[in-house]
Amino acid sequence: MERGLVLGAGGARGLAHLGFLQVLEEESIKVDCIVGCSIGAVFGALWAAGMDLYRLERLITYQGFSKRLWDLAVSRDGLVKGEKVLEAMRLLTRDLTFAELRIPLAVVATDLETGERVVFREGSVAHAVRASISIPGIFKPYRYQGRLFVDGAVKNRLPIQVAKDMGAKKVLAVDVKKGLSTKLNTAMDVMLQALEILEEEVFCTQREKADVLIQPEVGHIGVLQFDLAEEAIALGRTAAKSQLSEIVRNFY
């Protein structure tokens, strides 16, 4: 297996992944496996399942779409139940299993009770993605296969080593958490920023493992600002196009 693509965590900033993937398709840049963490798992799964990326953009940028996925919970362990996101993923991936995907995929989550990184490569894609996106304090932790999962970014927001473990000799990685927010208006903003600072230390030890590292300029977009989807997607396209020659030179 020659080429692996790693799509990192980042909440709404990860909408840039969609624009990035569109450019890969337009330029006929193929990958042999995909690794996704949190929002990266969402777009990695949808691409691996064969979802039309332009149809997906129209859906995501449709006014009010993201709000329809927020099923608020009266709970101490998360603000969002995540059931609507799960159903959307089941629909958009056609409820495929990992074995049925057109591109091999790995989805990364964190076992909250043991602290272990968990890599999903079998079973339901939608359920694995739901486990991976469970941002602490935002989504309720997800109970699946007898374990309790939170966001894969708790262990590593850009799991490059997983692609290498799958056999990738070259890795193209997209990190969407470059830059910290300067708008800290709520307790939630503070908590999410603190998580990002903790993630940064792990990221710095891993980034050199990528043959090509792309970091779209989305640092000004808040983790929960899904209403800025159109801008984030455009910035993902810009990042891909501006570094296309580097991708071709170092990834092929």
PDB file of C-alpha atoms in Angstrom:
ATOM      1  CA  MET A   1       0.000   0.000   0.000  1.00  0.00           C
ATOM      2  CA  GLU A   2       1.688   3.162  -1.186  1.00  0.00           C
ATOM      3  CA  ARG A   3      -0.294   6.281  -0.251  1.00  0.00           C
ATOM      4  CA  GLY A   4      -2.282   7.103   2.862  1.00  0.00           C
ATOM      5  CA  LEU A   5      -4.436  10.153   3.587  1.00  0.00           C
ATOM      6  CA  VAL A   6      -4.952  11.344   7.176  1.00  0.00           C
ATOM      7  CA  LEU A   7      -7.768  13.800   7.957  1.00  0.00           C
ATOM      8  CA  GLY A   8      -7.511  15.381  11.394  1.00  0.00           C
ATOM      9  CA  ALA A   9      -9.911  16.611  14.056  1.00  0.00           C
ATOM     10  CA  GLY A  10     -11.098  20.210  14.381  1.00  0.00           C
ATOM     11  CA  GLY A  11     -14.859  20.603  14.672  1.00  0.00           C
ATOM     12  CA  ALA A  12     -16.262  23.103  12.165  1.00  0.00           C
ATOM     13  CA  ARG A  13     -12.751  23.861  10.922  1.00  0.00           C
ATOM     14  CA  GLY A  14     -12.776  20.337   9.527  1.00  0.00           C
ATOM     15  CA  LEU A  15     -15.288  21.400   6.894  1.00  0.00           C
ATOM     16  CA  ALA A  16     -12.131  22.410   5.037  1.00  0.00           C
ATOM     17  CA  HIS A  17     -11.557  18.680   4.482  1.00  0.00           C
ATOM     18  CA  LEU A  18     -14.440  18.681   2.022  1.00  0.00           C
ATOM     19  CA  GLY A  19     -12.870  21.377  -0.165  1.00  0.00           C
ATOM     20  CA  PHE A  20      -9.524  19.603   0.036  1.00  0.00           C
ATOM     21  CA  LEU A  21     -11.032  16.291  -1.093  1.00  0.00           C
ATOM     22  CA  GLN A  22     -12.816  17.982  -3.972  1.00  0.00           C
ATOM     23  CA  VAL A  23      -9.475  19.167  -5.346  1.00  0.00           C
ATOM     24  CA  LEU A  24      -7.960  15.688  -4.962  1.00  0.00           C
ATOM     25  CA  GLU A  25     -10.809  14.315  -7.057  1.00  0.00           C
ATOM     26  CA  GLU A  26     -10.536  17.049  -9.665  1.00  0.00           C
ATOM     27  CA  GLU A  27      -6.805  16.380 -10.006  1.00  0.00           C
ATOM     28  CA  SER A  28      -7.304  12.584 -10.047  1.00  0.00           C
ATOM     29  CA  ILE A  29      -5.044  12.182  -7.000  1.00  0.00           C
ATOM     30  CA  LYS A  30      -5.746   8.721  -5.628  1.00  0.00           C
ATOM     31  CA  VAL A  31      -5.062   7.288  -2.179  1.00  0.00           C
ATOM     32  CA  ASP A  32      -4.814   3.688  -1.037  1.00  0.00           C
ATOM     33  CA  CYS A  33      -6.181   4.208   2.475  1.00  0.00           C
ATOM     34  CA  ILE A  34      -7.787   6.905   4.607  1.00  0.00           C
ATOM     35  CA  VAL A  35      -7.494   7.559   8.342  1.00  0.00           C
ATOM     36  CA  GLY A  36     -10.002   9.899   9.944  1.00  0.00           C
ATOM     37  CA  CYS A  37     -10.267  11.411  13.404  1.00  0.00           C
ATOM     38  CA  SER A  38     -13.440  13.200  14.583  1.00  0.00           C
ATOM     39  CA  ILE A  39     -14.631  15.534  11.782  1.00  0.00           C
ATOM     40  CA  GLY A  40     -11.890  13.987   9.647  1.00  0.00           C
ATOM     41  CA  ALA A  41     -13.589  10.623  10.183  1.00  0.00           C
ATOM     42  CA  VAL A  42     -16.862  12.095   8.906  1.00  0.00           C
ATOM     43  CA  PHE A  43     -15.422  13.238   5.576  1.00  0.00           C
ATOM     44  CA  GLY A  44     -13.059  10.300   5.248  1.00  0.00           C
ATOM     45  CA  ALA A  45     -15.999   7.933   5.637  1.00  0.00           C
ATOM     46  CA  LEU A  46     -18.208   9.809   3.189  1.00  0.00           C
ATOM     47  CA  TRP A  47     -15.481   9.889   0.536  1.00  0.00           C
ATOM     48  CA  ALA A  48     -14.624   6.236   1.064  1.00  0.00           C
ATOM     49  CA  ALA A  49     -18.321   5.399   0.719  1.00  0.00           C
ATOM     50  CA  GLY A  50     -18.457   7.118  -2.673  1.00  0.00           C
ATOM     51  CA  MET A  51     -20.535  10.159  -1.683  1.00  0.00           C
ATOM     52  CA  ASP A  52     -20.700  12.881  -4.335  1.00  0.00           C
ATOM     53  CA  LEU A  53     -18.599  15.673  -2.806  1.00  0.00           C
ATOM     54  CA  TYR A  54     -20.432  18.492  -4.592  1.00  0.00           C
ATOM     55  CA  ARG A  55     -23.825  17.182  -3.570  1.00  0.00           C
ATOM     56  CA  LEU A  56     -22.425  16.966  -0.047  1.00  0.00           C
ATOM     57  CA  GLU A  57     -21.325  20.615  -0.230  1.00  0.00           C
ATOM     58  CA  ARG A  58     -24.816  21.701  -1.292  1.00  0.00           C
ATOM     59  CA  LEU A  59     -26.279  19.775   1.629  1.00  0.00           C
ATOM     60  CA  ILE A  60     -23.873  21.140   4.231  1.00  0.00           C
ATOM     61  CA  THR A  61     -24.165  24.754   3.065  1.00  0.00           C
ATOM     62  CA  TYR A  62     -27.950  24.623   2.935  1.00  0.00           C
ATOM     63  CA  GLN A  63     -29.223  27.162   5.424  1.00  0.00           C
ATOM     64  CA  GLY A  64     -30.088  25.579   8.751  1.00  0.00           C
ATOM     65  CA  PHE A  65     -28.721  22.129   7.879  1.00  0.00           C
ATOM     66  CA  SER A  66     -26.206  21.912  10.722  1.00  0.00           C
ATOM     67  CA  LYS A  67     -28.755  23.021  13.321  1.00  0.00           C
ATOM     68  CA  ARG A  68     -30.964  20.096  12.371  1.00  0.00           C
ATOM     69  CA  LEU A  69     -28.240  17.741  13.583  1.00  0.00           C
ATOM     70  CA  TRP A  70     -28.054  19.244  17.076  1.00  0.00           C
ATOM     71  CA  ASP A  71     -30.322  17.102  19.241  1.00  0.00           C
ATOM     72  CA  LEU A  72     -29.747  18.828  22.559  1.00  0.00           C
ATOM     73  CA  ALA A  73     -29.569  16.694  25.683  1.00  0.00           C
ATOM     74  CA  VAL A  74     -30.517  17.446  29.264  1.00  0.00           C
ATOM     75  CA  SER A  75     -27.448  15.693  30.568  1.00  0.00           C
ATOM     76  CA  ARG A  76     -24.326  16.215  32.631  1.00  0.00           C
ATOM     77  CA  ASP A  77     -22.050  14.374  30.210  1.00  0.00           C
ATOM     78  CA  GLY A  78     -22.709  16.262  26.967  1.00  0.00           C
ATOM     79  CA  LEU A  79     -24.875  18.927  25.344  1.00  0.00           C
ATOM     80  CA  VAL A  80     -25.695  16.924  22.214  1.00  0.00           C
ATOM     81  CA  LYS A  81     -27.085  13.386  22.097  1.00  0.00           C
ATOM     82  CA  GLY A  82     -25.580  12.663  18.682  1.00  0.00           C
ATOM     83  CA  GLU A  83     -28.437  10.440  17.532  1.00  0.00           C
ATOM     84  CA  LYS A  84     -29.288  12.709  14.585  1.00  0.00           C
ATOM     85  CA  VAL A  85     -25.654  12.767  13.475  1.00  0.00           C
ATOM     86  CA  LEU A  86     -25.580   8.981  13.638  1.00  0.00           C
ATOM     87  CA  GLU A  87     -28.709   8.700  11.519  1.00  0.00           C
ATOM     88  CA  ALA A  88     -27.323  11.180   8.985  1.00  0.00           C
ATOM     89  CA  MET A  89     -24.107   9.168   8.719  1.00  0.00           C
ATOM     90  CA  ARG A  90     -26.043   5.931   8.285  1.00  0.00           C
ATOM     91  CA  LEU A  91     -28.047   7.526   5.477  1.00  0.00           C
ATOM     92  CA  LEU A  92     -25.131   9.212   3.695  1.00  0.00           C
ATOM     93  CA  THR A  93     -22.836   6.165   3.904  1.00  0.00           C
ATOM     94  CA  ARG A  94     -25.742   3.881   2.909  1.00  0.00           C
ATOM     95  CA  ASP A  95     -25.122   2.071   6.203  1.00  0.00           C
ATOM     96  CA  LEU A  96     -22.035   0.413   4.747  1.00  0.00           C
ATOM     97  CA  THR A  97     -19.557  -1.628   6.723  1.00  0.00           C
ATOM     98  CA  PHE A  98     -15.809  -0.985   6.500  1.00  0.00           C
ATOM     99  CA  ALA A  99     -15.447  -4.039   4.265  1.00  0.00           C
ATOM    100  CA  GLU A 100     -17.864  -2.540   1.727  1.00  0.00           C
ATOM    101  CA  LEU A 101     -16.088   0.801   1.270  1.00  0.00           C
ATOM    102  CA  ARG A 102     -14.346   1.621  -2.013  1.00  0.00           C
ATOM    103  CA  ILE A 103     -11.224   2.831  -0.171  1.00  0.00           C
ATOM    104  CA  PRO A 104      -9.871   1.165   2.995  1.00  0.00           C
ATOM    105  CA  LEU A 105     -10.705   3.341   6.010  1.00  0.00           C
ATOM    106  CA  ALA A 106      -9.661   3.545   9.645  1.00  0.00           C
ATOM    107  CA  VAL A 107     -11.584   5.640  12.190  1.00  0.00           C
ATOM    108  CA  VAL A 108      -9.895   6.666  15.434  1.00  0.00           C
ATOM    109  CA  ALA A 109     -11.625   7.165  18.793  1.00  0.00           C
ATOM    110  CA  THR A 110     -10.607   7.156  22.469  1.00  0.00           C
ATOM    111  CA  ASP A 111     -11.868   4.723  25.109  1.00  0.00           C
ATOM    112  CA  LEU A 112     -12.860   7.036  27.963  1.00  0.00           C
ATOM    113  CA  GLU A 113     -12.666   4.325  30.609  1.00  0.00           C
ATOM    114  CA  THR A 114      -9.224   2.939  29.746  1.00  0.00           C
ATOM    115  CA  GLY A 115      -7.613   5.895  27.966  1.00  0.00           C
ATOM    116  CA  GLU A 116      -6.731   3.691  24.995  1.00  0.00           C
ATOM    117  CA  ARG A 117      -6.671   4.794  21.399  1.00  0.00           C
ATOM    118  CA  VAL A 118      -9.098   2.603  19.454  1.00  0.00           C
ATOM    119  CA  VAL A 119      -8.880   2.127  15.703  1.00  0.00           C
ATOM    120  CA  PHE A 120     -12.052   0.926  13.973  1.00  0.00           C
ATOM    121  CA  ARG A 121     -11.603  -1.042  10.756  1.00  0.00           C
ATOM    122  CA  GLU A 122     -14.522  -3.471  10.943  1.00  0.00           C
ATOM    123  CA  GLY A 123     -18.277  -3.286  11.411  1.00  0.00           C
ATOM    124  CA  SER A 124     -20.541  -0.279  10.965  1.00  0.00           C
ATOM    125  CA  VAL A 125     -18.863   2.826   9.574  1.00  0.00           C
ATOM    126  CA  ALA A 126     -21.567   5.155  10.919  1.00  0.00           C
ATOM    127  CA  HIS A 127     -21.255   3.866  14.495  1.00  0.00           C
ATOM    128  CA  ALA A 128     -17.458   4.177  14.385  1.00  0.00           C
ATOM    129  CA  VAL A 129     -17.737   7.774  13.193  1.00  0.00           C
ATOM    130  CA  ARG A 130     -20.241   8.568  15.938  1.00  0.00           C
ATOM    131  CA  ALA A 131     -17.717   7.298  18.482  1.00  0.00           C
ATOM    132  CA  SER A 132     -14.900   9.343  16.942  1.00  0.00           C
ATOM    133  CA  ILE A 133     -16.740  12.703  16.960  1.00  0.00           C
ATOM    134  CA  SER A 134     -17.625  12.717  20.663  1.00  0.00           C
ATOM    135  CA  ILE A 135     -15.940  16.005  21.632  1.00  0.00           C
ATOM    136  CA  PRO A 136     -15.828  16.025  25.456  1.00  0.00           C
ATOM    137  CA  GLY A 137     -18.420  18.368  26.910  1.00  0.00           C
ATOM    138  CA  ILE A 138     -20.191  18.775  23.559  1.00  0.00           C
ATOM    139  CA  PHE A 139     -21.317  15.302  22.461  1.00  0.00           C
ATOM    140  CA  LYS A 140     -22.353  12.660  24.928  1.00  0.00           C
ATOM    141  CA  PRO A 141     -19.752   9.878  25.093  1.00  0.00           C
ATOM    142  CA  TYR A 142     -20.873   7.009  22.873  1.00  0.00           C
ATOM    143  CA  ARG A 143     -21.445   3.517  24.235  1.00  0.00           C
ATOM    144  CA  TYR A 144     -20.574   1.005  21.520  1.00  0.00           C
ATOM    145  CA  GLN A 145     -19.367  -2.591  21.574  1.00  0.00           C
ATOM    146  CA  GLY A 146     -19.323  -2.531  25.359  1.00  0.00           C
ATOM    147  CA  ARG A 147     -16.971   0.457  25.551  1.00  0.00           C
ATOM    148  CA  LEU A 148     -17.465   4.190  26.172  1.00  0.00           C
ATOM    149  CA  PHE A 149     -15.924   6.412  23.514  1.00  0.00           C
ATOM    150  CA  VAL A 150     -14.948  10.051  23.153  1.00  0.00           C
ATOM    151  CA  ASP A 151     -13.220  12.014  20.409  1.00  0.00           C
ATOM    152  CA  GLY A 152     -10.116  10.422  18.922  1.00  0.00           C
ATOM    153  CA  ALA A 153      -8.362  13.807  19.213  1.00  0.00           C
ATOM    154  CA  VAL A 154      -8.084  13.306  22.972  1.00  0.00           C
ATOM    155  CA  LYS A 155      -5.192  10.952  22.160  1.00  0.00           C
ATOM    156  CA  ASN A 156      -4.012  12.363  18.825  1.00  0.00           C
ATOM    157  CA  ARG A 157      -5.792  14.831  16.559  1.00  0.00           C
ATOM    158  CA  LEU A 158      -3.799  13.734  13.480  1.00  0.00           C
ATOM    159  CA  PRO A 159      -3.118   9.963  13.755  1.00  0.00           C
ATOM    160  CA  ILE A 160      -0.449   9.617  11.087  1.00  0.00           C
ATOM    161  CA  GLN A 161       1.001   6.450  12.602  1.00  0.00           C
ATOM    162  CA  VAL A 162      -2.286   4.630  11.993  1.00  0.00           C
ATOM    163  CA  ALA A 163      -1.849   5.122   8.224  1.00  0.00           C
ATOM    164  CA  LYS A 164       1.687   3.740   8.470  1.00  0.00           C
ATOM    165  CA  ASP A 165       0.382   0.780  10.467  1.00  0.00           C
ATOM    166  CA  MET A 166      -2.037   0.122   7.597  1.00  0.00           C
ATOM    167  CA  GLY A 167       0.943  -0.144   5.267  1.00  0.00           C
ATOM    168  CA  ALA A 168       1.131   3.365   3.794  1.00  0.00           C
ATOM    169  CA  LYS A 169       4.670   4.205   2.673  1.00  0.00           C
ATOM    170  CA  LYS A 170       3.790   7.841   2.015  1.00  0.00           C
ATOM    171  CA  VAL A 171       1.362   9.938   4.034  1.00  0.00           C
ATOM    172  CA  LEU A 172      -0.536  13.101   3.100  1.00  0.00           C
ATOM    173  CA  ALA A 173      -1.986  14.668   6.263  1.00  0.00           C
ATOM    174  CA  VAL A 174      -4.464  17.523   6.639  1.00  0.00           C
ATOM    175  CA  ASP A 175      -4.447  19.352   9.972  1.00  0.00           C
ATOM    176  CA  VAL A 176      -7.255  21.866  10.546  1.00  0.00           C
ATOM    177  CA  LYS A 177      -6.266  23.129  13.983  1.00  0.00           C
ATOM    178  CA  LYS A 178      -3.488  25.539  13.069  1.00  0.00           C
ATOM    179  CA  GLY A 179      -3.785  28.610  15.305  1.00  0.00           C
ATOM    180  CA  LEU A 180      -5.688  29.207  18.530  1.00  0.00           C
ATOM    181  CA  SER A 181      -8.871  31.241  18.777  1.00  0.00           C
ATOM    182  CA  THR A 182      -8.701  34.760  20.183  1.00  0.00           C
ATOM    183  CA  LYS A 183     -12.426  34.816  20.953  1.00  0.00           C
ATOM    184  CA  LEU A 184     -12.962  33.233  24.357  1.00  0.00           C
ATOM    185  CA  ASN A 185     -16.405  34.468  25.335  1.00  0.00           C
ATOM    186  CA  THR A 186     -17.888  31.479  27.143  1.00  0.00           C
ATOM    187  CA  ALA A 187     -16.878  28.672  29.474  1.00  0.00           C
ATOM    188  CA  MET A 188     -17.261  26.309  26.504  1.00  0.00           C
ATOM    189  CA  ASP A 189     -14.794  28.387  24.472  1.00  0.00           C
ATOM    190  CA  VAL A 190     -12.287  28.152  27.311  1.00  0.00           C
ATOM    191  CA  MET A 191     -12.712  24.385  27.656  1.00  0.00           C
ATOM    192  CA  LEU A 192     -12.323  23.739  23.934  1.00  0.00           C
ATOM    193  CA  GLN A 193      -9.260  25.986  23.770  1.00  0.00           C
ATOM    194  CA  ALA A 194      -7.689  24.145  26.710  1.00  0.00           C
ATOM    195  CA  LEU A 195      -8.241  20.823  24.917  1.00  0.00           C
ATOM    196  CA  GLU A 196      -6.565  22.192  21.801  1.00  0.00           C
ATOM    197  CA  ILE A 197      -3.526  23.323  23.796  1.00  0.00           C
ATOM    198  CA  LEU A 198      -3.186  19.822  25.242  1.00  0.00           C
ATOM    199  CA  GLU A 199      -3.530  18.295  21.770  1.00  0.00           C
ATOM    200  CA  GLU A 200      -0.822  20.565  20.366  1.00  0.00           C
ATOM    201  CA  GLU A 201       1.959  18.908  22.331  1.00  0.00           C
ATOM    202  CA  VAL A 202       1.127  15.478  20.934  1.00  0.00           C
ATOM    203  CA  PHE A 203       0.696  16.926  17.445  1.00  0.00           C
ATOM    204  CA  CYS A 204       4.173  18.474  17.482  1.00  0.00           C
ATOM    205  CA  THR A 205       5.736  15.068  18.165  1.00  0.00           C
ATOM    206  CA  GLN A 206       3.831  13.445  15.289  1.00  0.00           C
ATOM    207  CA  ARG A 207       3.783  15.987  12.474  1.00  0.00           C
ATOM    208  CA  GLU A 208       7.197  14.994  11.075  1.00  0.00           C
ATOM    209  CA  LYS A 209       5.833  11.547  10.232  1.00  0.00           C
ATOM    210  CA  ALA A 210       3.849  13.033   7.327  1.00  0.00           C
ATOM    211  CA  ASP A 211       5.465  13.283   3.895  1.00  0.00           C
ATOM    212  CA  VAL A 212       3.173  16.204   3.121  1.00  0.00           C
ATOM    213  CA  LEU A 213       1.376  18.234   5.810  1.00  0.00           C
ATOM    214  CA  ILE A 214      -1.382  20.633   4.734  1.00  0.00           C
ATOM    215  CA  GLN A 215      -2.778  23.182   7.198  1.00  0.00           C
ATOM    216  CA  PRO A 216      -5.670  25.245   5.787  1.00  0.00           C
ATOM    217  CA  GLU A 217      -5.942  28.761   7.212  1.00  0.00           C
ATOM    218  CA  VAL A 218      -9.044  28.084   9.299  1.00  0.00           C
ATOM    219  CA  GLY A 219      -7.778  29.090  12.744  1.00  0.00           C
ATOM    220  CA  HIS A 220     -10.234  31.997  12.927  1.00  0.00           C
ATOM    221  CA  ILE A 221     -13.204  29.616  12.636  1.00  0.00           C
ATOM    222  CA  GLY A 222     -14.581  28.449  15.964  1.00  0.00           C
ATOM    223  CA  VAL A 223     -14.854  24.740  16.657  1.00  0.00           C
ATOM    224  CA  LEU A 224     -18.657  25.009  16.653  1.00  0.00           C
ATOM    225  CA  GLN A 225     -19.109  27.597  13.882  1.00  0.00           C
ATOM    226  CA  PHE A 226     -20.707  25.234  11.387  1.00  0.00           C
ATOM    227  CA  ASP A 227     -22.565  28.206   9.901  1.00  0.00           C
ATOM    228  CA  LEU A 228     -19.230  29.158   8.274  1.00  0.00           C
ATOM    229  CA  ALA A 229     -19.271  25.987   6.177  1.00  0.00           C
ATOM    230  CA  GLU A 230     -18.991  27.764   2.828  1.00  0.00           C
ATOM    231  CA  GLU A 231     -15.897  29.697   3.950  1.00  0.00           C
ATOM    232  CA  ALA A 232     -14.226  26.642   5.494  1.00  0.00           C
ATOM    233  CA  ILE A 233     -14.792  24.540   2.360  1.00  0.00           C
ATOM    234  CA  ALA A 234     -13.328  27.307   0.188  1.00  0.00           C
ATOM    235  CA  LEU A 235     -10.261  27.534   2.429  1.00  0.00           C
ATOM    236  CA  GLY A 236      -9.753  23.782   2.107  1.00  0.00           C
ATOM    237  CA  ARG A 237      -9.797  24.134  -1.679  1.00  0.00           C
ATOM    238  CA  THR A 238      -7.341  27.029  -1.502  1.00  0.00           C
ATOM    239  CA  ALA A 239      -4.932  25.020   0.652  1.00  0.00           C
ATOM    240  CA  ALA A 240      -5.051  22.058  -1.716  1.00  0.00           C
ATOM    241  CA  LYS A 241      -4.533  24.154  -4.845  1.00  0.00           C
ATOM    242  CA  SER A 242      -1.743  26.254  -3.362  1.00  0.00           C
ATOM    243  CA  GLN A 243       0.227  23.145  -2.409  1.00  0.00           C
ATOM    244  CA  LEU A 244      -0.749  20.916  -5.299  1.00  0.00           C
ATOM    245  CA  SER A 245       2.758  20.806  -6.757  1.00  0.00           C
ATOM    246  CA  GLU A 246       4.164  19.742  -3.371  1.00  0.00           C
ATOM    247  CA  ILE A 247       1.519  17.049  -3.045  1.00  0.00           C
ATOM    248  CA  VAL A 248       2.323  15.665  -6.488  1.00  0.00           C
ATOM    249  CA  ARG A 249       6.101  15.897  -5.974  1.00  0.00           C
ATOM    250  CA  ASN A 250       6.267  14.306  -2.526  1.00  0.00           C
ATOM    251  CA  PHE A 251       3.226  12.032  -2.483  1.00  0.00           C
ATOM    252  CA  TYR A 252       3.703  10.342  -5.857  1.00  0.00           C
TER     253      TYR A 252
END
